[in-house]
mmCIF file of C-alpha atoms in Angstrom:
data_model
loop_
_atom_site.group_PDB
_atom_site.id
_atom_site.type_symbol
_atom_site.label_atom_id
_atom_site.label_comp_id
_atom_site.label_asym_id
_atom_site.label_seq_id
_atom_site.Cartn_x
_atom_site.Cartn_y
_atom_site.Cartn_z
ATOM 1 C CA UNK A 9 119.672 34.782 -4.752
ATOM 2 C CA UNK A 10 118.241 31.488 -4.452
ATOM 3 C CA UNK A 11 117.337 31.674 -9.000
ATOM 4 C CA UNK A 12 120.998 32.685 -9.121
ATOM 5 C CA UNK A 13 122.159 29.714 -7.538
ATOM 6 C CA UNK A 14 119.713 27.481 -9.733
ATOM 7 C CA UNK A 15 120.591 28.913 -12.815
ATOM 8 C CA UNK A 16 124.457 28.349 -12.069
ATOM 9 C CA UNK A 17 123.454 24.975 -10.893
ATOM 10 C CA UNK A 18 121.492 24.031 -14.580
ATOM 11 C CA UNK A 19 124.523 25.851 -16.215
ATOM 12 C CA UNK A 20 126.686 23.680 -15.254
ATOM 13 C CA UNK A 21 125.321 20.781 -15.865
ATOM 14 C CA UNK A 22 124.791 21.745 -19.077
ATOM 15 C CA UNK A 23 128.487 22.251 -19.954
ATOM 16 C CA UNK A 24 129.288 19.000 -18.233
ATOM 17 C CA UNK A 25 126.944 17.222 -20.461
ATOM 18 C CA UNK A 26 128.328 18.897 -23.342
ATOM 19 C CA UNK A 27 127.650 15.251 -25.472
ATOM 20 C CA UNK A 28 124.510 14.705 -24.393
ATOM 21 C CA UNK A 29 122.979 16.429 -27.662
ATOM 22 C CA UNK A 30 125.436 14.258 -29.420
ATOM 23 C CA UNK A 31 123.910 10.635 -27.669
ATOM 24 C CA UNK A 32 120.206 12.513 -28.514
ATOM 25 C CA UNK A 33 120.358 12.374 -31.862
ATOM 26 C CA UNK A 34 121.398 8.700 -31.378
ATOM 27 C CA UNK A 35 118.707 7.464 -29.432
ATOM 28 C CA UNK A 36 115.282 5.901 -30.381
ATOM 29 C CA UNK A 37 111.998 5.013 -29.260
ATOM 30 C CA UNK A 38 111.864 1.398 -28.207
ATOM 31 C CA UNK A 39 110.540 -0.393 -30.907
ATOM 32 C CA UNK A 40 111.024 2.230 -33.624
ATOM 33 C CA UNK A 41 113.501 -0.080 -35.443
ATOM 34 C CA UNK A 42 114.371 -3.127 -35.411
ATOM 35 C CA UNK A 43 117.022 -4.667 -32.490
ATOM 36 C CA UNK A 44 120.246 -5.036 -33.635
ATOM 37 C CA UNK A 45 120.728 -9.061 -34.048
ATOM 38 C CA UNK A 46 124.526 -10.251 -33.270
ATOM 39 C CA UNK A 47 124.734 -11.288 -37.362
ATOM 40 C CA UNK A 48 124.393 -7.662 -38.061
ATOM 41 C CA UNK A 49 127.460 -6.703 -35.368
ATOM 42 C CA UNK A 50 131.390 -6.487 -35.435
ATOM 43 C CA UNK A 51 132.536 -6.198 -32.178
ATOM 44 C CA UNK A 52 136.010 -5.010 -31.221
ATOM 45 C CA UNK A 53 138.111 -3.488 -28.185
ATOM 46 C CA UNK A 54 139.410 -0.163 -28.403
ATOM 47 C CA UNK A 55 142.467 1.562 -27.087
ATOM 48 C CA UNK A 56 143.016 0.356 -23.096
ATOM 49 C CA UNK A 57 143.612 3.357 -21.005
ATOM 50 C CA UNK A 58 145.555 2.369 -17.427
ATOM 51 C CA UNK A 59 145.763 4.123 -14.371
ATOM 52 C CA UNK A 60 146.264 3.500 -10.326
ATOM 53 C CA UNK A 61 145.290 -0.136 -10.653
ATOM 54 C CA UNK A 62 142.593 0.338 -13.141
ATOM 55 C CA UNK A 63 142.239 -0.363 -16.772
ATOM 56 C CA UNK A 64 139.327 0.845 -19.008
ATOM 57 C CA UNK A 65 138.535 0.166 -22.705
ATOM 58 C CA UNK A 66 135.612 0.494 -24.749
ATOM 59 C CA UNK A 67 133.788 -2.473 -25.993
ATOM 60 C CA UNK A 68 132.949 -1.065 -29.640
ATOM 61 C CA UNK A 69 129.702 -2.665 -31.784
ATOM 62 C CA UNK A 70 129.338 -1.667 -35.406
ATOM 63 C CA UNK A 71 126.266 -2.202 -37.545
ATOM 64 C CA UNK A 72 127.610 -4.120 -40.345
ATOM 65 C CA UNK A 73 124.154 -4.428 -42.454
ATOM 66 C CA UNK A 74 122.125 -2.321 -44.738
ATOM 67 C CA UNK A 75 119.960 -1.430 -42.650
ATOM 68 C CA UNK A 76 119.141 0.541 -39.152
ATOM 69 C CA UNK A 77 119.303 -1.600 -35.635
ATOM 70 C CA UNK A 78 118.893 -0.538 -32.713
ATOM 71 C CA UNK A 79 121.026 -1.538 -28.723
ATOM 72 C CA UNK A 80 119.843 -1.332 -25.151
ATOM 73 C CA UNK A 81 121.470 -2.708 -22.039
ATOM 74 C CA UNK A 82 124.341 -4.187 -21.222
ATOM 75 C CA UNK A 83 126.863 -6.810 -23.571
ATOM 76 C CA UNK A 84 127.220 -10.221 -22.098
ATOM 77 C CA UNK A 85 130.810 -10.873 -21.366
ATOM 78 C CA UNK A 86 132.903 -14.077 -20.404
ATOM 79 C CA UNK A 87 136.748 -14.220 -20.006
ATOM 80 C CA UNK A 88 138.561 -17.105 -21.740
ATOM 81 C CA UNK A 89 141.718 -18.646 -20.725
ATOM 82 C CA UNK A 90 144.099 -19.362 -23.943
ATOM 83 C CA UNK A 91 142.731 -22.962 -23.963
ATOM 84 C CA UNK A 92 139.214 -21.375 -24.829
ATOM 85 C CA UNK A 93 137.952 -22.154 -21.727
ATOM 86 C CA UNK A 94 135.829 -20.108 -19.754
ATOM 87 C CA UNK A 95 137.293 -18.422 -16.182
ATOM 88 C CA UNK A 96 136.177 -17.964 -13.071
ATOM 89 C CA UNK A 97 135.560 -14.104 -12.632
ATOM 90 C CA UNK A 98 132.037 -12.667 -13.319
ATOM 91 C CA UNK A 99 131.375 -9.904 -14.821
ATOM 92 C CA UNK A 100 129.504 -7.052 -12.967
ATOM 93 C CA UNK A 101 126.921 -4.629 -14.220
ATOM 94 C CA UNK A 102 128.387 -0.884 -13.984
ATOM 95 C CA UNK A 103 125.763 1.714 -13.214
ATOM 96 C CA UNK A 104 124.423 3.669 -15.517
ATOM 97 C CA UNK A 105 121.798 5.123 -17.638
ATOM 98 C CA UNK A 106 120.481 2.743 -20.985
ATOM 99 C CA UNK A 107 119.383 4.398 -23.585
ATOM 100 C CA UNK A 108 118.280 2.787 -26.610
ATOM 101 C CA UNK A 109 120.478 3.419 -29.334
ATOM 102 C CA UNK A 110 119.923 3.328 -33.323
ATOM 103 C CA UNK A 111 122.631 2.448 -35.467
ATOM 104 C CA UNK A 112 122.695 3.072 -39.064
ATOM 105 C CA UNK A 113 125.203 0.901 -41.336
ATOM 106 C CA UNK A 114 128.430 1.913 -40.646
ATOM 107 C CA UNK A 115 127.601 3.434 -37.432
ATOM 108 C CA UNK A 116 129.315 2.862 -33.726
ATOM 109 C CA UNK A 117 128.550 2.464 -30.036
ATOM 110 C CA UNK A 118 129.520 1.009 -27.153
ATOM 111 C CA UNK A 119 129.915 0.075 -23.639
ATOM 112 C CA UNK A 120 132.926 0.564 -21.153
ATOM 113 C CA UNK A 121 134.955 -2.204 -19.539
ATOM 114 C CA UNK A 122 136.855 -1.411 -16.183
ATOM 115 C CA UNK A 123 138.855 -3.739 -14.699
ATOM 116 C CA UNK A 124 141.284 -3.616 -11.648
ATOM 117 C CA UNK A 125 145.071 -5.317 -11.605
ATOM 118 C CA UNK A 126 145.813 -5.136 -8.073
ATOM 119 C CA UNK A 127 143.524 -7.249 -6.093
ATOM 120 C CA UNK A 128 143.992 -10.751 -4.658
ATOM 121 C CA UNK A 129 142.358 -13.496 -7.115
ATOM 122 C CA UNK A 130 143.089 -12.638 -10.572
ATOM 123 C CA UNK A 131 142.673 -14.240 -13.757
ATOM 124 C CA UNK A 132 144.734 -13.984 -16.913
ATOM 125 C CA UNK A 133 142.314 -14.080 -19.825
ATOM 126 C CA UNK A 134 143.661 -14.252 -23.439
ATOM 127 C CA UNK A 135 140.081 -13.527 -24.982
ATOM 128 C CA UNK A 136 136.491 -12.199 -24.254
ATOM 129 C CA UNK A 137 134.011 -13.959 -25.625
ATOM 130 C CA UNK A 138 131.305 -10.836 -26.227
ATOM 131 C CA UNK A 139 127.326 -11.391 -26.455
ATOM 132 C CA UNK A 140 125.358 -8.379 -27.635
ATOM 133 C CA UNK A 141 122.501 -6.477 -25.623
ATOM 134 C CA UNK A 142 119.823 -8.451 -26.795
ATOM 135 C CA UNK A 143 121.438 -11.771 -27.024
ATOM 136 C CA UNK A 144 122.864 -13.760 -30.181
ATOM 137 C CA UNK A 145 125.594 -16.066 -31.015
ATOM 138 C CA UNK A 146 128.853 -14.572 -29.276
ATOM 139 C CA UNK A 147 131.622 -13.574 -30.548
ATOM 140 C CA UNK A 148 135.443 -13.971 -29.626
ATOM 141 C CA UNK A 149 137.653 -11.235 -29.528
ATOM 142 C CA UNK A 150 141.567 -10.996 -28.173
ATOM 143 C CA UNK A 151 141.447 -9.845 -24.724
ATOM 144 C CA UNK A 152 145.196 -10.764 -23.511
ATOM 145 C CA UNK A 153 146.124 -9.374 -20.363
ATOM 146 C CA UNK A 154 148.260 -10.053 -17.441
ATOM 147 C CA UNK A 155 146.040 -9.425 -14.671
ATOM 148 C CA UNK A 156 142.766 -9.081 -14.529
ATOM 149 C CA UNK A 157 140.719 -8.505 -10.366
ATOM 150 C CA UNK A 158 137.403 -7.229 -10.471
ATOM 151 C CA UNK A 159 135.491 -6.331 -14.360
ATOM 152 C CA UNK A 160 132.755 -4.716 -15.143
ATOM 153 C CA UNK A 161 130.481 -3.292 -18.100
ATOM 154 C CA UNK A 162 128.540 -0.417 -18.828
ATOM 155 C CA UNK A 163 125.404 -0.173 -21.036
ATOM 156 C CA UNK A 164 125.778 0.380 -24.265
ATOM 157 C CA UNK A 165 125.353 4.141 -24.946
#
């Protein structure tokens, strides 16, 4: 009785993770290629999903050379008023697992921003100035919305 439970256990956490074998073929060795330098980046914000007070979006970075890169960890991020200047509300680290990632030209990934709209002291960014795992110049990218509580980021995966 006890296997029967363990195999129904392992089953389904094997149709929960049905992506993981996706993400496996994406990840590396550290080391085995180069890091991906912010010069080799575009960084953009997909579609924002909202529900119940939360928002999330993913933070997209797409290898823009000729060549393999690879991410691991967590984006720097800093909201910016529409002046340009930078606001008051850090960013948190979300848990979560970080693998490394290789990117060939062309290729995708990217971390998760969640943010909350219904707390007391909020901000109202108009951009998100976006630092690569790694480190690098930053980039700006449009980030306009109304309220903005709590934030945090994800690893990139």
């Amino acid at each position: 009785m006890r296997s029967l439970r363990i195999a129904g256990i392992v089953g389904g956490l094997l149709l929960a993770g049905g992506a993981a074998p996706a993400l496996a073929c994406r990840t590396a060795e550290p080391g085995a290629v180069g890091q991906c330098s912010a010069s080799r980046l575009q960084a953009s914000l997909g579609r924002v999903d909202a529900g119940a007070g939360n928002r999330y979006a993913p933070l997209e970075f797409t290898n823009r050379s000729e060549t393999a890169c690879t991410l691991y960890g967590r984006p720097e991020l800093v909201l910016l008023s529409a002046q340009g200047a930078a606001l008051s509300l850090p960013v948190s680290a979300a848990d979560g697992p970080s693998p490394v990632v290789t990117l060939q030209p062309g290729d995708t990934a990217g971390a998760v921003l969640h943010w909350t709209v219904v707390e007391t002291d909020c901000v109202t960014p108009a951009a998100l100035q976006v630092t690569p795992p790694g480190g690098g110049p930053a980039t700006t990218i449009a980030f306009a919305e109304e309220r903005v509580c709590h934030i945090d980021v994800t690893p990139v995966a």
